[in-house]
Amino acid sequence: MDVKIVEHPLAAARLTAMRDERSDSPRFRAALHELTMMLVYEATRDAAVAEYAIRTPVAPAKGYRLGNPPVLVPVLRAGLGMADAAQAMIPDASMGFVGLARDEETHEPYAYMESLPDDLAGRHVIVLDPMVATGGSLLRCCEMIAARGCTDIDLVSVLCAPDGIAKLAGSGIAMRMTTAAVDPELNDKAYIVPGLGDAGDRQFGAYRRF
């Protein structure tokens, strides 16, 4: 799996704001929104384009648009904070949703909500999830997308752990990842270290230490 780490001072500044435990929910959400735009920009750098004719106020010119506008899939709930930013960058994109939770007995992720096209063959899908820790939930989402015929999957995440990357890479599903950083490890509760806490909690007003 190709993993692209966006090493840019502006991206690093937004990630720092998200990491800082002093950042309240509005600051956290603003940093996530801005960082998502940067990551989506990089994730689509090699996207196919279609040319068409336009006219400037001076003369005819070539215009460009995405040849295959993607389906954006935020993973609920934390991915909601990335959805508006990604849609702003790609107005022609459509959007699906996947909600995942963990079964308390099996500890495996299951979908409590899915709103995806039945057929994704030939479509480009961009999955939005702020954090990839163990990778289990994100892999379940990608399995659902691949089962609908998609072979062109981009993952956009703010922060990843090596465990999650390894799990995704070993799945056999073809995908690419764009992220702002890969942290060293997970703690005994499977949270990324040093990480940023729980991205969903911090967006929506809860706070806890880990």
PDB file of C-alpha atoms in Angstrom:
ATOM      1  CA  MET A   1       0.000   0.000   0.000  1.00  0.00           C
ATOM      2  CA  ASP A   2       1.339   3.393  -0.984  1.00  0.00           C
ATOM      3  CA  VAL A   3       1.478   5.730   2.036  1.00  0.00           C
ATOM      4  CA  LYS A   4       2.006   9.427   1.372  1.00  0.00           C
ATOM      5  CA  ILE A   5       2.958  11.571   4.389  1.00  0.00           C
ATOM      6  CA  VAL A   6       2.258  15.255   3.788  1.00  0.00           C
ATOM      7  CA  GLU A   7       5.262  17.022   5.286  1.00  0.00           C
ATOM      8  CA  HIS A   8       4.399  20.712   5.084  1.00  0.00           C
ATOM      9  CA  PRO A   9       4.723  23.484   7.684  1.00  0.00           C
ATOM     10  CA  LEU A  10       1.041  24.452   7.378  1.00  0.00           C
ATOM     11  CA  ALA A  11      -0.082  20.854   7.779  1.00  0.00           C
ATOM     12  CA  ALA A  12       2.214  20.429  10.791  1.00  0.00           C
ATOM     13  CA  ALA A  13       0.754  23.561  12.410  1.00  0.00           C
ATOM     14  CA  ARG A  14      -2.822  22.259  12.069  1.00  0.00           C
ATOM     15  CA  LEU A  15      -1.848  18.841  13.382  1.00  0.00           C
ATOM     16  CA  THR A  16      -0.165  20.515  16.365  1.00  0.00           C
ATOM     17  CA  ALA A  17      -3.399  22.361  17.147  1.00  0.00           C
ATOM     18  CA  MET A  18      -5.258  19.059  17.086  1.00  0.00           C
ATOM     19  CA  ARG A  19      -2.718  17.336  19.325  1.00  0.00           C
ATOM     20  CA  ASP A  20      -2.652  20.094  21.954  1.00  0.00           C
ATOM     21  CA  GLU A  21      -4.879  19.162  24.904  1.00  0.00           C
ATOM     22  CA  ARG A  22      -5.570  22.866  25.449  1.00  0.00           C
ATOM     23  CA  SER A  23      -7.399  23.129  22.117  1.00  0.00           C
ATOM     24  CA  ASP A  24     -11.158  23.349  22.663  1.00  0.00           C
ATOM     25  CA  SER A  25     -13.679  21.791  20.273  1.00  0.00           C
ATOM     26  CA  PRO A  26     -14.018  24.833  17.969  1.00  0.00           C
ATOM     27  CA  ARG A  27     -10.245  25.086  17.536  1.00  0.00           C
ATOM     28  CA  PHE A  28      -9.950  21.332  17.031  1.00  0.00           C
ATOM     29  CA  ARG A  29     -12.701  21.308  14.393  1.00  0.00           C
ATOM     30  CA  ALA A  30     -11.202  24.284  12.560  1.00  0.00           C
ATOM     31  CA  ALA A  31      -7.775  22.649  12.425  1.00  0.00           C
ATOM     32  CA  LEU A  32      -9.306  19.374  11.216  1.00  0.00           C
ATOM     33  CA  HIS A  33     -11.245  21.196   8.490  1.00  0.00           C
ATOM     34  CA  GLU A  34      -8.171  23.019   7.206  1.00  0.00           C
ATOM     35  CA  LEU A  35      -5.902  19.983   7.415  1.00  0.00           C
ATOM     36  CA  THR A  36      -8.456  17.861   5.562  1.00  0.00           C
ATOM     37  CA  MET A  37      -8.373  20.309   2.664  1.00  0.00           C
ATOM     38  CA  MET A  38      -4.581  19.991   2.469  1.00  0.00           C
ATOM     39  CA  LEU A  39      -4.699  16.201   2.606  1.00  0.00           C
ATOM     40  CA  VAL A  40      -7.422  15.924  -0.044  1.00  0.00           C
ATOM     41  CA  TYR A  41      -5.396  18.264  -2.258  1.00  0.00           C
ATOM     42  CA  GLU A  42      -2.428  15.879  -2.040  1.00  0.00           C
ATOM     43  CA  ALA A  43      -4.525  12.720  -2.333  1.00  0.00           C
ATOM     44  CA  THR A  44      -5.950  13.893  -5.671  1.00  0.00           C
ATOM     45  CA  ARG A  45      -2.675  15.181  -7.138  1.00  0.00           C
ATOM     46  CA  ASP A  46      -2.614  12.411  -9.770  1.00  0.00           C
ATOM     47  CA  ALA A  47      -6.358  12.264 -10.417  1.00  0.00           C
ATOM     48  CA  ALA A  48      -7.387  11.963 -14.069  1.00  0.00           C
ATOM     49  CA  VAL A  49      -8.669  15.157 -15.657  1.00  0.00           C
ATOM     50  CA  ALA A  50     -10.890  15.915 -18.634  1.00  0.00           C
ATOM     51  CA  GLU A  51     -10.235  18.890 -20.894  1.00  0.00           C
ATOM     52  CA  TYR A  52     -12.966  21.151 -22.235  1.00  0.00           C
ATOM     53  CA  ALA A  53     -13.104  24.464 -24.055  1.00  0.00           C
ATOM     54  CA  ILE A  54     -13.673  27.721 -22.210  1.00  0.00           C
ATOM     55  CA  ARG A  55     -13.196  31.368 -23.033  1.00  0.00           C
ATOM     56  CA  THR A  56     -11.445  33.877 -20.781  1.00  0.00           C
ATOM     57  CA  PRO A  57     -12.279  37.597 -21.101  1.00  0.00           C
ATOM     58  CA  VAL A  58      -9.327  37.733 -23.523  1.00  0.00           C
ATOM     59  CA  ALA A  59      -9.275  34.560 -25.634  1.00  0.00           C
ATOM     60  CA  PRO A  60     -10.243  30.859 -25.903  1.00  0.00           C
ATOM     61  CA  ALA A  61      -8.459  28.530 -23.472  1.00  0.00           C
ATOM     62  CA  LYS A  62      -8.400  24.966 -22.228  1.00  0.00           C
ATOM     63  CA  GLY A  63     -10.366  24.154 -19.108  1.00  0.00           C
ATOM     64  CA  TYR A  64      -9.927  21.167 -16.804  1.00  0.00           C
ATOM     65  CA  ARG A  65     -12.182  19.187 -14.498  1.00  0.00           C
ATOM     66  CA  LEU A  66     -11.899  15.849 -12.746  1.00  0.00           C
ATOM     67  CA  GLY A  67     -12.438  13.053 -15.208  1.00  0.00           C
ATOM     68  CA  ASN A  68     -14.025  10.784 -12.588  1.00  0.00           C
ATOM     69  CA  PRO A  69     -15.372  12.772  -9.622  1.00  0.00           C
ATOM     70  CA  PRO A  70     -15.035  10.626  -6.499  1.00  0.00           C
ATOM     71  CA  VAL A  71     -17.457   9.287  -3.963  1.00  0.00           C
ATOM     72  CA  LEU A  72     -16.499  10.686  -0.559  1.00  0.00           C
ATOM     73  CA  VAL A  73     -17.128   8.289   2.326  1.00  0.00           C
ATOM     74  CA  PRO A  74     -16.687   9.696   5.849  1.00  0.00           C
ATOM     75  CA  VAL A  75     -16.536   7.006   8.524  1.00  0.00           C
ATOM     76  CA  LEU A  76     -18.984   7.996  11.275  1.00  0.00           C
ATOM     77  CA  ARG A  77     -18.762   9.643  13.633  1.00  0.00           C
ATOM     78  CA  ALA A  78     -15.282  11.162  13.574  1.00  0.00           C
ATOM     79  CA  GLY A  79     -15.167  11.387   9.774  1.00  0.00           C
ATOM     80  CA  LEU A  80     -18.040  13.883   9.790  1.00  0.00           C
ATOM     81  CA  GLY A  81     -15.560  16.621  10.646  1.00  0.00           C
ATOM     82  CA  MET A  82     -13.755  15.971   7.355  1.00  0.00           C
ATOM     83  CA  ALA A  83     -16.788  15.744   5.072  1.00  0.00           C
ATOM     84  CA  ASP A  84     -17.512  19.448   4.482  1.00  0.00           C
ATOM     85  CA  ALA A  85     -13.853  20.255   3.825  1.00  0.00           C
ATOM     86  CA  ALA A  86     -13.505  17.433   1.299  1.00  0.00           C
ATOM     87  CA  GLN A  87     -16.745  18.433  -0.434  1.00  0.00           C
ATOM     88  CA  ALA A  88     -15.552  22.042  -0.610  1.00  0.00           C
ATOM     89  CA  MET A  89     -12.401  20.887  -2.389  1.00  0.00           C
ATOM     90  CA  ILE A  90     -14.337  18.614  -4.776  1.00  0.00           C
ATOM     91  CA  PRO A  91     -17.807  20.116  -5.342  1.00  0.00           C
ATOM     92  CA  ASP A  92     -18.618  17.545  -8.030  1.00  0.00           C
ATOM     93  CA  ALA A  93     -18.113  14.649  -5.620  1.00  0.00           C
ATOM     94  CA  SER A  94     -21.013  12.597  -4.329  1.00  0.00           C
ATOM     95  CA  MET A  95     -21.057  11.323  -0.759  1.00  0.00           C
ATOM     96  CA  GLY A  96     -21.813   8.075   1.004  1.00  0.00           C
ATOM     97  CA  PHE A  97     -21.672   7.226   4.703  1.00  0.00           C
ATOM     98  CA  VAL A  98     -20.572   4.258   6.787  1.00  0.00           C
ATOM     99  CA  GLY A  99     -21.167   4.046  10.532  1.00  0.00           C
ATOM    100  CA  LEU A 100     -19.088   1.499  12.422  1.00  0.00           C
ATOM    101  CA  ALA A 101     -19.099   0.296  16.021  1.00  0.00           C
ATOM    102  CA  ARG A 102     -17.301  -2.470  17.901  1.00  0.00           C
ATOM    103  CA  ASP A 103     -19.110  -5.571  19.084  1.00  0.00           C
ATOM    104  CA  GLU A 104     -18.459  -5.782  22.833  1.00  0.00           C
ATOM    105  CA  GLU A 105     -18.271  -9.583  22.773  1.00  0.00           C
ATOM    106  CA  THR A 106     -16.265 -10.294  19.619  1.00  0.00           C
ATOM    107  CA  HIS A 107     -14.445  -6.914  19.605  1.00  0.00           C
ATOM    108  CA  GLU A 108     -14.910  -6.892  15.824  1.00  0.00           C
ATOM    109  CA  PRO A 109     -16.255  -3.819  13.985  1.00  0.00           C
ATOM    110  CA  TYR A 110     -19.733  -3.997  12.507  1.00  0.00           C
ATOM    111  CA  ALA A 111     -21.700  -1.546  10.388  1.00  0.00           C
ATOM    112  CA  TYR A 112     -24.710   0.017  12.097  1.00  0.00           C
ATOM    113  CA  MET A 113     -25.285   2.259   9.074  1.00  0.00           C
ATOM    114  CA  GLU A 114     -24.279   2.155   5.428  1.00  0.00           C
ATOM    115  CA  SER A 115     -25.329   4.465   2.661  1.00  0.00           C
ATOM    116  CA  LEU A 116     -23.292   3.547  -0.406  1.00  0.00           C
ATOM    117  CA  PRO A 117     -24.072   3.055  -4.102  1.00  0.00           C
ATOM    118  CA  ASP A 118     -24.787  -0.593  -4.893  1.00  0.00           C
ATOM    119  CA  ASP A 119     -22.270  -0.529  -7.754  1.00  0.00           C
ATOM    120  CA  LEU A 120     -18.902   1.185  -7.327  1.00  0.00           C
ATOM    121  CA  ALA A 121     -17.153  -0.452 -10.273  1.00  0.00           C
ATOM    122  CA  GLY A 122     -15.120   2.146 -12.123  1.00  0.00           C
ATOM    123  CA  ARG A 123     -15.648   4.748  -9.398  1.00  0.00           C
ATOM    124  CA  HIS A 124     -12.978   6.516  -7.364  1.00  0.00           C
ATOM    125  CA  VAL A 125     -13.732   6.410  -3.627  1.00  0.00           C
ATOM    126  CA  ILE A 126     -12.059   8.596  -1.005  1.00  0.00           C
ATOM    127  CA  VAL A 127     -12.563   7.344   2.555  1.00  0.00           C
ATOM    128  CA  LEU A 128     -12.307   9.975   5.303  1.00  0.00           C
ATOM    129  CA  ASP A 129     -11.326   8.913   8.826  1.00  0.00           C
ATOM    130  CA  PRO A 130      -9.206  11.157  11.095  1.00  0.00           C
ATOM    131  CA  MET A 131      -7.307   8.358  12.847  1.00  0.00           C
ATOM    132  CA  VAL A 132      -6.078   4.882  11.921  1.00  0.00           C
ATOM    133  CA  ALA A 133      -5.121   3.061  15.128  1.00  0.00           C
ATOM    134  CA  THR A 134      -5.590  -0.727  14.852  1.00  0.00           C
ATOM    135  CA  GLY A 135      -7.066  -0.316  11.379  1.00  0.00           C
ATOM    136  CA  GLY A 136      -9.952  -2.700  12.053  1.00  0.00           C
ATOM    137  CA  SER A 137     -12.826  -0.283  11.479  1.00  0.00           C
ATOM    138  CA  LEU A 138     -11.275   1.316   8.421  1.00  0.00           C
ATOM    139  CA  LEU A 139     -10.547  -2.090   6.914  1.00  0.00           C
ATOM    140  CA  ARG A 140     -14.191  -3.129   7.431  1.00  0.00           C
ATOM    141  CA  CYS A 141     -15.265   0.004   5.586  1.00  0.00           C
ATOM    142  CA  CYS A 142     -12.863  -0.708   2.720  1.00  0.00           C
ATOM    143  CA  GLU A 143     -14.118  -4.310   2.505  1.00  0.00           C
ATOM    144  CA  MET A 144     -17.663  -2.994   2.064  1.00  0.00           C
ATOM    145  CA  ILE A 145     -16.492  -0.647  -0.687  1.00  0.00           C
ATOM    146  CA  ALA A 146     -14.420  -3.307  -2.461  1.00  0.00           C
ATOM    147  CA  ALA A 147     -17.368  -5.727  -2.320  1.00  0.00           C
ATOM    148  CA  ARG A 148     -19.280  -3.240  -4.490  1.00  0.00           C
ATOM    149  CA  GLY A 149     -16.652  -3.510  -7.217  1.00  0.00           C
ATOM    150  CA  CYS A 150     -14.408  -0.537  -6.399  1.00  0.00           C
ATOM    151  CA  THR A 151     -10.726  -0.945  -7.254  1.00  0.00           C
ATOM    152  CA  ASP A 152      -9.697   2.707  -6.806  1.00  0.00           C
ATOM    153  CA  ILE A 153      -9.665   3.573  -3.094  1.00  0.00           C
ATOM    154  CA  ASP A 154      -7.880   6.484  -1.412  1.00  0.00           C
ATOM    155  CA  LEU A 155      -7.724   6.754   2.375  1.00  0.00           C
ATOM    156  CA  VAL A 156      -7.357  10.222   3.884  1.00  0.00           C
ATOM    157  CA  SER A 157      -6.443  10.293   7.584  1.00  0.00           C
ATOM    158  CA  VAL A 158      -4.881  12.902   9.824  1.00  0.00           C
ATOM    159  CA  LEU A 159      -2.874  10.473  11.923  1.00  0.00           C
ATOM    160  CA  CYS A 160      -1.929   6.789  11.701  1.00  0.00           C
ATOM    161  CA  ALA A 161      -0.191   4.085  13.705  1.00  0.00           C
ATOM    162  CA  PRO A 162       2.072   1.447  12.132  1.00  0.00           C
ATOM    163  CA  ASP A 163      -0.265  -1.326  13.346  1.00  0.00           C
ATOM    164  CA  GLY A 164      -3.182   0.082  11.384  1.00  0.00           C
ATOM    165  CA  ILE A 165      -1.125   0.634   8.250  1.00  0.00           C
ATOM    166  CA  ALA A 166       0.148  -2.953   8.424  1.00  0.00           C
ATOM    167  CA  LYS A 167      -3.384  -4.326   8.830  1.00  0.00           C
ATOM    168  CA  LEU A 168      -4.648  -2.395   5.823  1.00  0.00           C
ATOM    169  CA  ALA A 169      -1.597  -3.269   3.717  1.00  0.00           C
ATOM    170  CA  GLY A 170      -2.014  -6.963   4.476  1.00  0.00           C
ATOM    171  CA  SER A 171      -5.676  -7.040   3.480  1.00  0.00           C
ATOM    172  CA  GLY A 172      -5.081  -7.610  -0.219  1.00  0.00           C
ATOM    173  CA  ILE A 173      -7.307  -4.647  -1.111  1.00  0.00           C
ATOM    174  CA  ALA A 174      -5.636  -2.147  -3.437  1.00  0.00           C
ATOM    175  CA  MET A 175      -5.627   1.283  -1.810  1.00  0.00           C
ATOM    176  CA  ARG A 176      -3.537   4.368  -1.211  1.00  0.00           C
ATOM    177  CA  MET A 177      -3.199   6.427   1.957  1.00  0.00           C
ATOM    178  CA  THR A 178      -2.537  10.125   2.518  1.00  0.00           C
ATOM    179  CA  THR A 179      -1.829  11.268   6.075  1.00  0.00           C
ATOM    180  CA  ALA A 180      -0.165  14.083   7.995  1.00  0.00           C
ATOM    181  CA  ALA A 181       1.859  11.812  10.309  1.00  0.00           C
ATOM    182  CA  VAL A 182       2.587   8.253  11.430  1.00  0.00           C
ATOM    183  CA  ASP A 183       3.075   8.033  15.202  1.00  0.00           C
ATOM    184  CA  PRO A 184       5.284   5.351  16.792  1.00  0.00           C
ATOM    185  CA  GLU A 185       2.851   3.059  18.603  1.00  0.00           C
ATOM    186  CA  LEU A 186      -0.421   2.221  20.318  1.00  0.00           C
ATOM    187  CA  ASN A 187      -0.899   2.094  24.081  1.00  0.00           C
ATOM    188  CA  ASP A 188      -2.555  -0.794  25.932  1.00  0.00           C
ATOM    189  CA  LYS A 189      -5.986   0.713  25.198  1.00  0.00           C
ATOM    190  CA  ALA A 190      -5.211   0.849  21.443  1.00  0.00           C
ATOM    191  CA  TYR A 191      -4.919   4.641  21.332  1.00  0.00           C
ATOM    192  CA  ILE A 192      -2.235   6.228  19.175  1.00  0.00           C
ATOM    193  CA  VAL A 193       0.792   7.559  21.106  1.00  0.00           C
ATOM    194  CA  PRO A 194       1.418  10.464  21.349  1.00  0.00           C
ATOM    195  CA  GLY A 195      -1.698  10.869  19.198  1.00  0.00           C
ATOM    196  CA  LEU A 196      -4.398  13.419  19.899  1.00  0.00           C
ATOM    197  CA  GLY A 197      -6.899  11.571  22.074  1.00  0.00           C
ATOM    198  CA  ASP A 198     -10.269  10.562  20.616  1.00  0.00           C
ATOM    199  CA  ALA A 199     -11.014  12.574  17.474  1.00  0.00           C
ATOM    200  CA  GLY A 200     -14.774  12.135  17.794  1.00  0.00           C
ATOM    201  CA  ASP A 201     -14.879  13.181  21.443  1.00  0.00           C
ATOM    202  CA  ARG A 202     -12.720  16.219  20.831  1.00  0.00           C
ATOM    203  CA  GLN A 203     -14.799  17.399  17.892  1.00  0.00           C
ATOM    204  CA  PHE A 204     -18.125  17.085  19.627  1.00  0.00           C
ATOM    205  CA  GLY A 205     -17.359  18.359  23.083  1.00  0.00           C
ATOM    206  CA  ALA A 206     -16.317  15.399  25.252  1.00  0.00           C
ATOM    207  CA  TYR A 207     -12.910  15.235  26.865  1.00  0.00           C
ATOM    208  CA  ARG A 208     -11.016  12.466  28.614  1.00  0.00           C
ATOM    209  CA  ARG A 209      -7.450  11.523  29.353  1.00  0.00           C
ATOM    210  CA  PHE A 210      -5.890   8.311  28.131  1.00  0.00           C
TER     211      PHE A 210
END
